Amino acid sequence: MIYYTGSRFWWYGAMSMPKKIQFLMPYLNWGIAVACFLVQLTIQVSSGLLASQLSVEFELDSFGVAILMGMVFYPNILLQIPAGMVTDRFGARKVLSVGALVCSMGAWGFAHADTLLEACLFRVMMGSGLAFAFVSMAYLIANWMRREVFSRMFSIAEMVALSFTVLAMRYLAVALQNSSWRDFIVKISIVALVLSILSALFVRDKPNYLEDSQSNLTFSDIVKQLKIFVRDRQMWANGIYSGLLFCCISCFVSIWGPSFLSNAATMSKEAAANMCTNLTLGLIAGCPLLSVLLPRINNIKLVLSLCALMTSILLSFVVMFPMMDLRLMQVCLLLAGFFSVAYLVPFTIAHYYVRPGSKSTAIGFTNMLSTIFGPLLSLLIGFLIDTHRDADLLSGYTLADYQYAMNILPMSMFLAALVCFFLPPTHKPGMTDDI
């Protein structure tokens, strides 16, 4: 039955006991937040698969498709800091339930849109609604899990999200051949609506002992903390390291990797996309290992530098020698993804580095820097490819054009190997700057 206390609802089965509910509450909160994050990722990474149908239905050229696809990405970047501030102020229950409802309404409108303007507006609603999922997930982990397992649960959540994304994309690649993109978006709308209801009914922001001893900060206090973050070079270095390393996913796998490999090697675009997923699989394999090893590491800056350096070297091999044996390329991409899992460490550092009550704002600040470098470097790579292209050639872009521009990615990883030495050493409890 549904049991109401104050402003919260709880469900109790006939044989359930309060102690069992208390034991399951951390994992119930975590599971709902991760599910919202899964929907957010699915909406984002499915954009490329919908592009061909959208271009035909709305009569769009490549630039128009890029604009429409981007309408779901830009709110996610711009709203990360506001998302953290709002979550710190009002809690994850309200943020997740309202955000998922907005996403559901946006998805339903997008599925029934008739004009490009309507489609763009509803895509913005979709992106805005679940832009809060990531910081809310970190908020609930911080409040409901023991401090020493934050990195473990955070890494597992990322592993689950990435694994689901790989499976969802392979499913969609087949399903969309026989169905409309509108059917898929309607299903997204229904799932988001269900998650909104589940968040309102079951998510609880904090355990009782934290609610009694730790009240939410006011907006003025949160703004003061944000100003401190903006002036703190260690916070900037923390987010920049994550963003530069995450570019191997957000820039190589999602955007330029398939085009580069299909142009360089004798493989189709689909085979090139599958080859790029090896990097994601390496990242998935690295997540559980990171969760186990991170609390045991003392010199975290050296480890982060080595991870970025190895990612840079492995990605350089792929860019410089794209005609290599395909098995060797698979190994290089798998290992590059495995070492790039270090991009998750800055979120744990931010968690321990800031005072209680402003952790979501710090996570949002870090995530904004982590996600902004992918789109920026993608634009830079596209610009460099165009500027390096020989206008007299009628065959389009050459392998040399792609290599000239793609070298930006290994260089970014090498820069991350230097930036990490400015990070605060707060990757686990009890370190020097741990609050």
PDB file of N, CA, C and O in Angstrom, residues 47-113:
ATOM      1  N   SER A  47      20.987  10.239 -31.144  1.00  0.00           N
ATOM      2  CA  SER A  47      20.748  11.332 -32.086  1.00  0.00           C
ATOM      3  C   SER A  47      21.296  11.015 -33.467  1.00  0.00           C
ATOM      4  O   SER A  47      20.651  11.266 -34.490  1.00  0.00           O
ATOM      5  N   GLY A  48      22.505  10.475 -33.520  1.00  0.00           N
ATOM      6  CA  GLY A  48      23.107  10.168 -34.811  1.00  0.00           C
ATOM      7  C   GLY A  48      22.332   9.128 -35.591  1.00  0.00           C
ATOM      8  O   GLY A  48      22.253   9.190 -36.829  1.00  0.00           O
ATOM      9  N   LEU A  49      21.724   8.166 -34.893  1.00  0.00           N
ATOM     10  CA  LEU A  49      20.967   7.120 -35.573  1.00  0.00           C
ATOM     11  C   LEU A  49      19.648   7.642 -36.131  1.00  0.00           C
ATOM     12  O   LEU A  49      19.094   7.074 -37.073  1.00  0.00           O
ATOM     13  N   LEU A  50      19.123   8.717 -35.539  1.00  0.00           N
ATOM     14  CA  LEU A  50      17.864   9.288 -36.014  1.00  0.00           C
ATOM     15  C   LEU A  50      18.062  10.269 -37.157  1.00  0.00           C
ATOM     16  O   LEU A  50      17.094  10.684 -37.802  1.00  0.00           O
ATOM     17  N   ALA A  51      19.319  10.671 -37.395  1.00  0.00           N
ATOM     18  CA  ALA A  51      19.595  11.783 -38.298  1.00  0.00           C
ATOM     19  C   ALA A  51      19.052  11.549 -39.705  1.00  0.00           C
ATOM     20  O   ALA A  51      18.460  12.448 -40.310  1.00  0.00           O
ATOM     21  N   SER A  52      19.232  10.353 -40.253  1.00  0.00           N
ATOM     22  CA  SER A  52      18.821  10.106 -41.640  1.00  0.00           C
ATOM     23  C   SER A  52      17.308  10.245 -41.806  1.00  0.00           C
ATOM     24  O   SER A  52      16.836  10.870 -42.759  1.00  0.00           O
ATOM     25  N   GLN A  53      16.536   9.679 -40.872  1.00  0.00           N
ATOM     26  CA  GLN A  53      15.079   9.789 -40.964  1.00  0.00           C
ATOM     27  C   GLN A  53      14.621  11.231 -40.768  1.00  0.00           C
ATOM     28  O   GLN A  53      13.710  11.708 -41.448  1.00  0.00           O
ATOM     29  N   LEU A  54      15.253  11.937 -39.835  1.00  0.00           N
ATOM     30  CA  LEU A  54      14.875  13.325 -39.578  1.00  0.00           C
ATOM     31  C   LEU A  54      15.183  14.216 -40.783  1.00  0.00           C
ATOM     32  O   LEU A  54      14.406  15.123 -41.111  1.00  0.00           O
ATOM     33  N   SER A  55      16.314  13.974 -41.433  1.00  0.00           N
ATOM     34  CA  SER A  55      16.680  14.803 -42.582  1.00  0.00           C
ATOM     35  C   SER A  55      15.679  14.647 -43.722  1.00  0.00           C
ATOM     36  O   SER A  55      15.366  15.606 -44.431  1.00  0.00           O
ATOM     37  N   VAL A  56      15.148  13.436 -43.895  1.00  0.00           N
ATOM     38  CA  VAL A  56      14.159  13.199 -44.951  1.00  0.00           C
ATOM     39  C   VAL A  56      12.818  13.802 -44.576  1.00  0.00           C
ATOM     40  O   VAL A  56      12.175  14.491 -45.380  1.00  0.00           O
ATOM     41  N   GLU A  57      12.387  13.592 -43.334  1.00  0.00           N
ATOM     42  CA  GLU A  57      11.051  14.017 -42.929  1.00  0.00           C
ATOM     43  C   GLU A  57      10.920  15.532 -42.843  1.00  0.00           C
ATOM     44  O   GLU A  57       9.893  16.103 -43.211  1.00  0.00           O
ATOM     45  N   PHE A  58      11.978  16.203 -42.333  1.00  0.00           N
ATOM     46  CA  PHE A  58      11.929  17.661 -42.200  1.00  0.00           C
ATOM     47  C   PHE A  58      12.643  18.375 -43.353  1.00  0.00           C
ATOM     48  O   PHE A  58      12.785  19.598 -43.319  1.00  0.00           O
ATOM     49  N   GLU A  59      13.112  17.615 -44.347  1.00  0.00           N
ATOM     50  CA  GLU A  59      13.782  18.164 -45.525  1.00  0.00           C
ATOM     51  C   GLU A  59      14.961  19.052 -45.124  1.00  0.00           C
ATOM     52  O   GLU A  59      15.036  20.233 -45.463  1.00  0.00           O
ATOM     53  N   LEU A  60      15.903  18.476 -44.399  1.00  0.00           N
ATOM     54  CA  LEU A  60      17.037  19.212 -43.854  1.00  0.00           C
ATOM     55  C   LEU A  60      18.320  18.827 -44.573  1.00  0.00           C
ATOM     56  O   LEU A  60      18.488  17.679 -44.988  1.00  0.00           O
ATOM     57  N   ASP A  61      19.205  19.794 -44.712  1.00  0.00           N
ATOM     58  CA  ASP A  61      20.554  19.480 -45.169  1.00  0.00           C
ATOM     59  C   ASP A  61      21.392  19.086 -43.952  1.00  0.00           C
ATOM     60  O   ASP A  61      20.889  19.025 -42.818  1.00  0.00           O
ATOM     61  N   SER A  62      22.681  18.814 -44.153  1.00  0.00           N
ATOM     62  CA  SER A  62      23.523  18.347 -43.049  1.00  0.00           C
ATOM     63  C   SER A  62      23.643  19.390 -41.942  1.00  0.00           C
ATOM     64  O   SER A  62      23.677  19.043 -40.755  1.00  0.00           O
ATOM     65  N   PHE A  63      23.693  20.668 -42.325  1.00  0.00           N
ATOM     66  CA  PHE A  63      23.795  21.717 -41.308  1.00  0.00           C
ATOM     67  C   PHE A  63      22.513  21.796 -40.486  1.00  0.00           C
ATOM     68  O   PHE A  63      22.553  21.959 -39.261  1.00  0.00           O
ATOM     69  N   GLY A  64      21.362  21.663 -41.145  1.00  0.00           N
ATOM     70  CA  GLY A  64      20.091  21.687 -40.419  1.00  0.00           C
ATOM     71  C   GLY A  64      19.948  20.516 -39.468  1.00  0.00           C
ATOM     72  O   GLY A  64      19.444  20.666 -38.341  1.00  0.00           O
ATOM     73  N   VAL A  65      20.396  19.339 -39.899  1.00  0.00           N
ATOM     74  CA  VAL A  65      20.370  18.168 -39.024  1.00  0.00           C
ATOM     75  C   VAL A  65      21.273  18.393 -37.813  1.00  0.00           C
ATOM     76  O   VAL A  65      20.916  18.049 -36.679  1.00  0.00           O
ATOM     77  N   ALA A  66      22.457  18.979 -38.045  1.00  0.00           N
ATOM     78  CA  ALA A  66      23.383  19.249 -36.938  1.00  0.00           C
ATOM     79  C   ALA A  66      22.750  20.193 -35.922  1.00  0.00           C
ATOM     80  O   ALA A  66      22.912  20.017 -34.708  1.00  0.00           O
ATOM     81  N   ILE A  67      22.027  21.196 -36.394  1.00  0.00           N
ATOM     82  CA  ILE A  67      21.353  22.128 -35.485  1.00  0.00           C
ATOM     83  C   ILE A  67      20.296  21.396 -34.665  1.00  0.00           C
ATOM     84  O   ILE A  67      20.210  21.546 -33.440  1.00  0.00           O
ATOM     85  N   LEU A  68      19.482  20.600 -35.339  1.00  0.00           N
ATOM     86  CA  LEU A  68      18.416  19.877 -34.634  1.00  0.00           C
ATOM     87  C   LEU A  68      18.987  18.893 -33.623  1.00  0.00           C
ATOM     88  O   LEU A  68      18.481  18.790 -32.496  1.00  0.00           O
ATOM     89  N   MET A  69      20.025  18.167 -33.987  1.00  0.00           N
ATOM     90  CA  MET A  69      20.639  17.219 -33.068  1.00  0.00           C
ATOM     91  C   MET A  69      21.254  17.931 -31.860  1.00  0.00           C
ATOM     92  O   MET A  69      21.189  17.462 -30.737  1.00  0.00           O
ATOM     93  N   GLY A  70      21.854  19.090 -32.107  1.00  0.00           N
ATOM     94  CA  GLY A  70      22.527  19.804 -31.029  1.00  0.00           C
ATOM     95  C   GLY A  70      21.584  20.364 -29.986  1.00  0.00           C
ATOM     96  O   GLY A  70      22.014  20.678 -28.872  1.00  0.00           O
ATOM     97  N   MET A  71      20.299  20.495 -30.308  1.00  0.00           N
ATOM     98  CA  MET A  71      19.356  21.093 -29.374  1.00  0.00           C
ATOM     99  C   MET A  71      19.176  20.284 -28.093  1.00  0.00           C
ATOM    100  O   MET A  71      18.657  20.784 -27.102  1.00  0.00           O
ATOM    101  N   VAL A  72      19.605  19.034 -28.106  1.00  0.00           N
ATOM    102  CA  VAL A  72      19.493  18.234 -26.896  1.00  0.00           C
ATOM    103  C   VAL A  72      20.811  18.207 -26.122  1.00  0.00           C
ATOM    104  O   VAL A  72      20.838  17.834 -24.941  1.00  0.00           O
ATOM    105  N   PHE A  73      21.920  18.616 -26.769  1.00  0.00           N
ATOM    106  CA  PHE A  73      23.225  18.607 -26.118  1.00  0.00           C
ATOM    107  C   PHE A  73      23.517  19.923 -25.398  1.00  0.00           C
ATOM    108  O   PHE A  73      24.051  19.930 -24.294  1.00  0.00           O
ATOM    109  N   TYR A  74      23.195  21.037 -26.034  1.00  0.00           N
ATOM    110  CA  TYR A  74      23.569  22.331 -25.475  1.00  0.00           C
ATOM    111  C   TYR A  74      22.946  22.612 -24.111  1.00  0.00           C
ATOM    112  O   TYR A  74      23.626  23.122 -23.217  1.00  0.00           O
ATOM    113  N   PRO A  75      21.658  22.295 -23.889  1.00  0.00           N
ATOM    114  CA  PRO A  75      21.111  22.511 -22.539  1.00  0.00           C
ATOM    115  C   PRO A  75      21.839  21.691 -21.477  1.00  0.00           C
ATOM    116  O   PRO A  75      21.992  22.162 -20.342  1.00  0.00           O
ATOM    117  N   ASN A  76      22.286  20.488 -21.843  1.00  0.00           N
ATOM    118  CA  ASN A  76      22.992  19.651 -20.877  1.00  0.00           C
ATOM    119  C   ASN A  76      24.279  20.310 -20.409  1.00  0.00           C
ATOM    120  O   ASN A  76      24.642  20.228 -19.229  1.00  0.00           O
ATOM    121  N   ILE A  77      24.988  20.985 -21.332  1.00  0.00           N
ATOM    122  CA  ILE A  77      26.220  21.673 -20.960  1.00  0.00           C
ATOM    123  C   ILE A  77      25.920  22.932 -20.163  1.00  0.00           C
ATOM    124  O   ILE A  77      26.506  23.186 -19.101  1.00  0.00           O
ATOM    125  N   LEU A  78      24.987  23.751 -20.648  1.00  0.00           N
ATOM    126  CA  LEU A  78      24.718  25.047 -20.037  1.00  0.00           C
ATOM    127  C   LEU A  78      24.050  24.948 -18.671  1.00  0.00           C
ATOM    128  O   LEU A  78      24.194  25.845 -17.839  1.00  0.00           O
ATOM    129  N   LEU A  79      23.333  23.853 -18.436  1.00  0.00           N
ATOM    130  CA  LEU A  79      22.554  23.740 -17.201  1.00  0.00           C
ATOM    131  C   LEU A  79      23.256  22.951 -16.103  1.00  0.00           C
ATOM    132  O   LEU A  79      22.650  22.716 -15.052  1.00  0.00           O
ATOM    133  N   GLN A  80      24.496  22.527 -16.310  1.00  0.00           N
ATOM    134  CA  GLN A  80      25.154  21.703 -15.298  1.00  0.00           C
ATOM    135  C   GLN A  80      25.356  22.452 -13.982  1.00  0.00           C
ATOM    136  O   GLN A  80      25.089  21.927 -12.903  1.00  0.00           O
ATOM    137  N   ILE A  81      25.855  23.683 -14.043  1.00  0.00           N
ATOM    138  CA  ILE A  81      26.042  24.455 -12.806  1.00  0.00           C
ATOM    139  C   ILE A  81      24.696  24.807 -12.177  1.00  0.00           C
ATOM    140  O   ILE A  81      24.504  24.587 -10.965  1.00  0.00           O
ATOM    141  N   PRO A  82      23.709  25.346 -12.930  1.00  0.00           N
ATOM    142  CA  PRO A  82      22.387  25.552 -12.324  1.00  0.00           C
ATOM    143  C   PRO A  82      21.782  24.270 -11.771  1.00  0.00           C
ATOM    144  O   PRO A  82      21.117  24.296 -10.726  1.00  0.00           O
ATOM    145  N   ALA A  83      22.007  23.144 -12.444  1.00  0.00           N
ATOM    146  CA  ALA A  83      21.471  21.866 -11.953  1.00  0.00           C
ATOM    147  C   ALA A  83      22.058  21.527 -10.593  1.00  0.00           C
ATOM    148  O   ALA A  83      21.341  21.080  -9.682  1.00  0.00           O
ATOM    149  N   GLY A  84      23.361  21.717 -10.443  1.00  0.00           N
ATOM    150  CA  GLY A  84      23.983  21.457  -9.151  1.00  0.00           C
ATOM    151  C   GLY A  84      23.465  22.380  -8.069  1.00  0.00           C
ATOM    152  O   GLY A  84      23.199  21.938  -6.930  1.00  0.00           O
ATOM    153  N   MET A  85      23.271  23.646  -8.386  1.00  0.00           N
ATOM    154  CA  MET A  85      22.777  24.613  -7.398  1.00  0.00           C
ATOM    155  C   MET A  85      21.349  24.286  -6.984  1.00  0.00           C
ATOM    156  O   MET A  85      21.013  24.311  -5.792  1.00  0.00           O
ATOM    157  N   VAL A  86      20.508  23.976  -7.967  1.00  0.00           N
ATOM    158  CA  VAL A  86      19.109  23.654  -7.666  1.00  0.00           C
ATOM    159  C   VAL A  86      19.010  22.360  -6.860  1.00  0.00           C
ATOM    160  O   VAL A  86      18.202  22.258  -5.923  1.00  0.00           O
ATOM    161  N   THR A  87      19.831  21.368  -7.197  1.00  0.00           N
ATOM    162  CA  THR A  87      19.811  20.107  -6.455  1.00  0.00           C
ATOM    163  C   THR A  87      20.270  20.310  -5.020  1.00  0.00           C
ATOM    164  O   THR A  87      19.672  19.744  -4.083  1.00  0.00           O
ATOM    165  N   ASP A  88      21.336  21.091  -4.810  1.00  0.00           N
ATOM    166  CA  ASP A  88      21.783  21.394  -3.446  1.00  0.00           C
ATOM    167  C   ASP A  88      20.705  22.117  -2.651  1.00  0.00           C
ATOM    168  O   ASP A  88      20.576  21.913  -1.445  1.00  0.00           O
ATOM    169  N   ARG A  89      19.938  22.959  -3.325  1.00  0.00           N
ATOM    170  CA  ARG A  89      18.930  23.760  -2.615  1.00  0.00           C
ATOM    171  C   ARG A  89      17.648  22.983  -2.347  1.00  0.00           C
ATOM    172  O   ARG A  89      17.117  23.009  -1.235  1.00  0.00           O
ATOM    173  N   PHE A  90      17.129  22.255  -3.332  1.00  0.00           N
ATOM    174  CA  PHE A  90      15.812  21.639  -3.206  1.00  0.00           C
ATOM    175  C   PHE A  90      15.851  20.117  -3.071  1.00  0.00           C
ATOM    176  O   PHE A  90      14.823  19.511  -2.761  1.00  0.00           O
ATOM    177  N   GLY A  91      16.994  19.493  -3.298  1.00  0.00           N
ATOM    178  CA  GLY A  91      17.080  18.049  -3.165  1.00  0.00           C
ATOM    179  C   GLY A  91      16.806  17.323  -4.472  1.00  0.00           C
ATOM    180  O   GLY A  91      16.224  17.879  -5.412  1.00  0.00           O
ATOM    181  N   ALA A  92      17.204  16.048  -4.528  1.00  0.00           N
ATOM    182  CA  ALA A  92      17.129  15.275  -5.770  1.00  0.00           C
ATOM    183  C   ALA A  92      15.705  14.825  -6.090  1.00  0.00           C
ATOM    184  O   ALA A  92      15.369  14.644  -7.261  1.00  0.00           O
ATOM    185  N   ARG A  93      14.857  14.627  -5.079  1.00  0.00           N
ATOM    186  CA  ARG A  93      13.511  14.110  -5.348  1.00  0.00           C
ATOM    187  C   ARG A  93      12.719  15.069  -6.224  1.00  0.00           C
ATOM    188  O   ARG A  93      12.140  14.675  -7.245  1.00  0.00           O
ATOM    189  N   LYS A  94      12.683  16.331  -5.836  1.00  0.00           N
ATOM    190  CA  LYS A  94      11.946  17.320  -6.621  1.00  0.00           C
ATOM    191  C   LYS A  94      12.585  17.528  -7.991  1.00  0.00           C
ATOM    192  O   LYS A  94      11.899  17.648  -9.007  1.00  0.00           O
ATOM    193  N   VAL A  95      13.916  17.574  -8.006  1.00  0.00           N
ATOM    194  CA  VAL A  95      14.623  17.840  -9.255  1.00  0.00           C
ATOM    195  C   VAL A  95      14.418  16.698 -10.256  1.00  0.00           C
ATOM    196  O   VAL A  95      14.117  16.927 -11.431  1.00  0.00           O
ATOM    197  N   LEU A  96      14.560  15.445  -9.795  1.00  0.00           N
ATOM    198  CA  LEU A  96      14.406  14.305 -10.697  1.00  0.00           C
ATOM    199  C   LEU A  96      12.967  14.161 -11.194  1.00  0.00           C
ATOM    200  O   LEU A  96      12.732  13.909 -12.379  1.00  0.00           O
ATOM    201  N   SER A  97      12.002  14.314 -10.294  1.00  0.00           N
ATOM    202  CA  SER A  97      10.601  14.127 -10.690  1.00  0.00           C
ATOM    203  C   SER A  97      10.155  15.204 -11.668  1.00  0.00           C
ATOM    204  O   SER A  97       9.524  14.899 -12.697  1.00  0.00           O
ATOM    205  N   VAL A  98      10.477  16.460 -11.391  1.00  0.00           N
ATOM    206  CA  VAL A  98      10.089  17.548 -12.304  1.00  0.00           C
ATOM    207  C   VAL A  98      10.875  17.449 -13.610  1.00  0.00           C
ATOM    208  O   VAL A  98      10.313  17.623 -14.704  1.00  0.00           O
ATOM    209  N   GLY A  99      12.188  17.174 -13.504  1.00  0.00           N
ATOM    210  CA  GLY A  99      13.010  17.091 -14.705  1.00  0.00           C
ATOM    211  C   GLY A  99      12.565  15.970 -15.632  1.00  0.00           C
ATOM    212  O   GLY A  99      12.485  16.148 -16.856  1.00  0.00           O
ATOM    213  N   ALA A 100      12.271  14.796 -15.073  1.00  0.00           N
ATOM    214  CA  ALA A 100      11.816  13.681 -15.905  1.00  0.00           C
ATOM    215  C   ALA A 100      10.462  13.982 -16.536  1.00  0.00           C
ATOM    216  O   ALA A 100      10.196  13.581 -17.679  1.00  0.00           O
ATOM    217  N   LEU A 101       9.591  14.718 -15.809  1.00  0.00           N
ATOM    218  CA  LEU A 101       8.296  15.101 -16.375  1.00  0.00           C
ATOM    219  C   LEU A 101       8.478  16.059 -17.547  1.00  0.00           C
ATOM    220  O   LEU A 101       7.812  15.926 -18.588  1.00  0.00           O
ATOM    221  N   VAL A 102       9.368  17.041 -17.393  1.00  0.00           N
ATOM    222  CA  VAL A 102       9.657  17.978 -18.492  1.00  0.00           C
ATOM    223  C   VAL A 102      10.210  17.219 -19.694  1.00  0.00           C
ATOM    224  O   VAL A 102       9.833  17.485 -20.841  1.00  0.00           O
ATOM    225  N   CYS A 103      11.114  16.266 -19.447  1.00  0.00           N
ATOM    226  CA  CYS A 103      11.666  15.456 -20.532  1.00  0.00           C
ATOM    227  C   CYS A 103      10.571  14.656 -21.223  1.00  0.00           C
ATOM    228  O   CYS A 103      10.551  14.551 -22.463  1.00  0.00           O
ATOM    229  N   SER A 104       9.654  14.090 -20.447  1.00  0.00           N
ATOM    230  CA  SER A 104       8.556  13.307 -21.020  1.00  0.00           C
ATOM    231  C   SER A 104       7.676  14.174 -21.909  1.00  0.00           C
ATOM    232  O   SER A 104       7.307  13.776 -23.021  1.00  0.00           O
ATOM    233  N   MET A 105       7.357  15.378 -21.432  1.00  0.00           N
ATOM    234  CA  MET A 105       6.535  16.291 -22.229  1.00  0.00           C
ATOM    235  C   MET A 105       7.276  16.707 -23.501  1.00  0.00           C
ATOM    236  O   MET A 105       6.674  16.790 -24.587  1.00  0.00           O
ATOM    237  N   GLY A 106       8.578  16.978 -23.375  1.00  0.00           N
ATOM    238  CA  GLY A 106       9.355  17.352 -24.548  1.00  0.00           C
ATOM    239  C   GLY A 106       9.432  16.224 -25.565  1.00  0.00           C
ATOM    240  O   GLY A 106       9.325  16.455 -26.779  1.00  0.00           O
ATOM    241  N   ALA A 107       9.630  14.985 -25.082  1.00  0.00           N
ATOM    242  CA  ALA A 107       9.705  13.843 -25.992  1.00  0.00           C
ATOM    243  C   ALA A 107       8.375  13.603 -26.697  1.00  0.00           C
ATOM    244  O   ALA A 107       8.339  13.318 -27.899  1.00  0.00           O
ATOM    245  N   TRP A 108       7.279  13.738 -25.949  1.00  0.00           N
ATOM    246  CA  TRP A 108       5.958  13.550 -26.567  1.00  0.00           C
ATOM    247  C   TRP A 108       5.717  14.616 -27.644  1.00  0.00           C
ATOM    248  O   TRP A 108       5.223  14.310 -28.741  1.00  0.00           O
ATOM    249  N   GLY A 109       6.088  15.870 -27.335  1.00  0.00           N
ATOM    250  CA  GLY A 109       5.922  16.930 -28.321  1.00  0.00           C
ATOM    251  C   GLY A 109       6.814  16.719 -29.533  1.00  0.00           C
ATOM    252  O   GLY A 109       6.380  16.936 -30.680  1.00  0.00           O
ATOM    253  N   PHE A 110       8.044  16.279 -29.309  1.00  0.00           N
ATOM    254  CA  PHE A 110       8.975  16.046 -30.413  1.00  0.00           C
ATOM    255  C   PHE A 110       8.478  14.924 -31.314  1.00  0.00           C
ATOM    256  O   PHE A 110       8.592  14.994 -32.547  1.00  0.00           O
ATOM    257  N   ALA A 111       7.906  13.892 -30.716  1.00  0.00           N
ATOM    258  CA  ALA A 111       7.391  12.760 -31.496  1.00  0.00           C
ATOM    259  C   ALA A 111       6.217  13.162 -32.380  1.00  0.00           C
ATOM    260  O   ALA A 111       5.927  12.471 -33.368  1.00  0.00           O
ATOM    261  N   HIS A 112       5.533  14.263 -32.031  1.00  0.00           N
ATOM    262  CA  HIS A 112       4.375  14.698 -32.815  1.00  0.00           C
ATOM    263  C   HIS A 112       4.621  16.052 -33.492  1.00  0.00           C
ATOM    264  O   HIS A 112       3.666  16.710 -33.928  1.00  0.00           O
ATOM    265  N   ALA A 113       5.876  16.479 -33.575  1.00  0.00           N
ATOM    266  CA  ALA A 113       6.200  17.766 -34.179  1.00  0.00           C
ATOM    267  C   ALA A 113       6.029  17.710 -35.695  1.00  0.00           C
ATOM    268  O   ALA A 113       6.353  16.702 -36.336  1.00  0.00           O
TER     269      ALA A 113
END
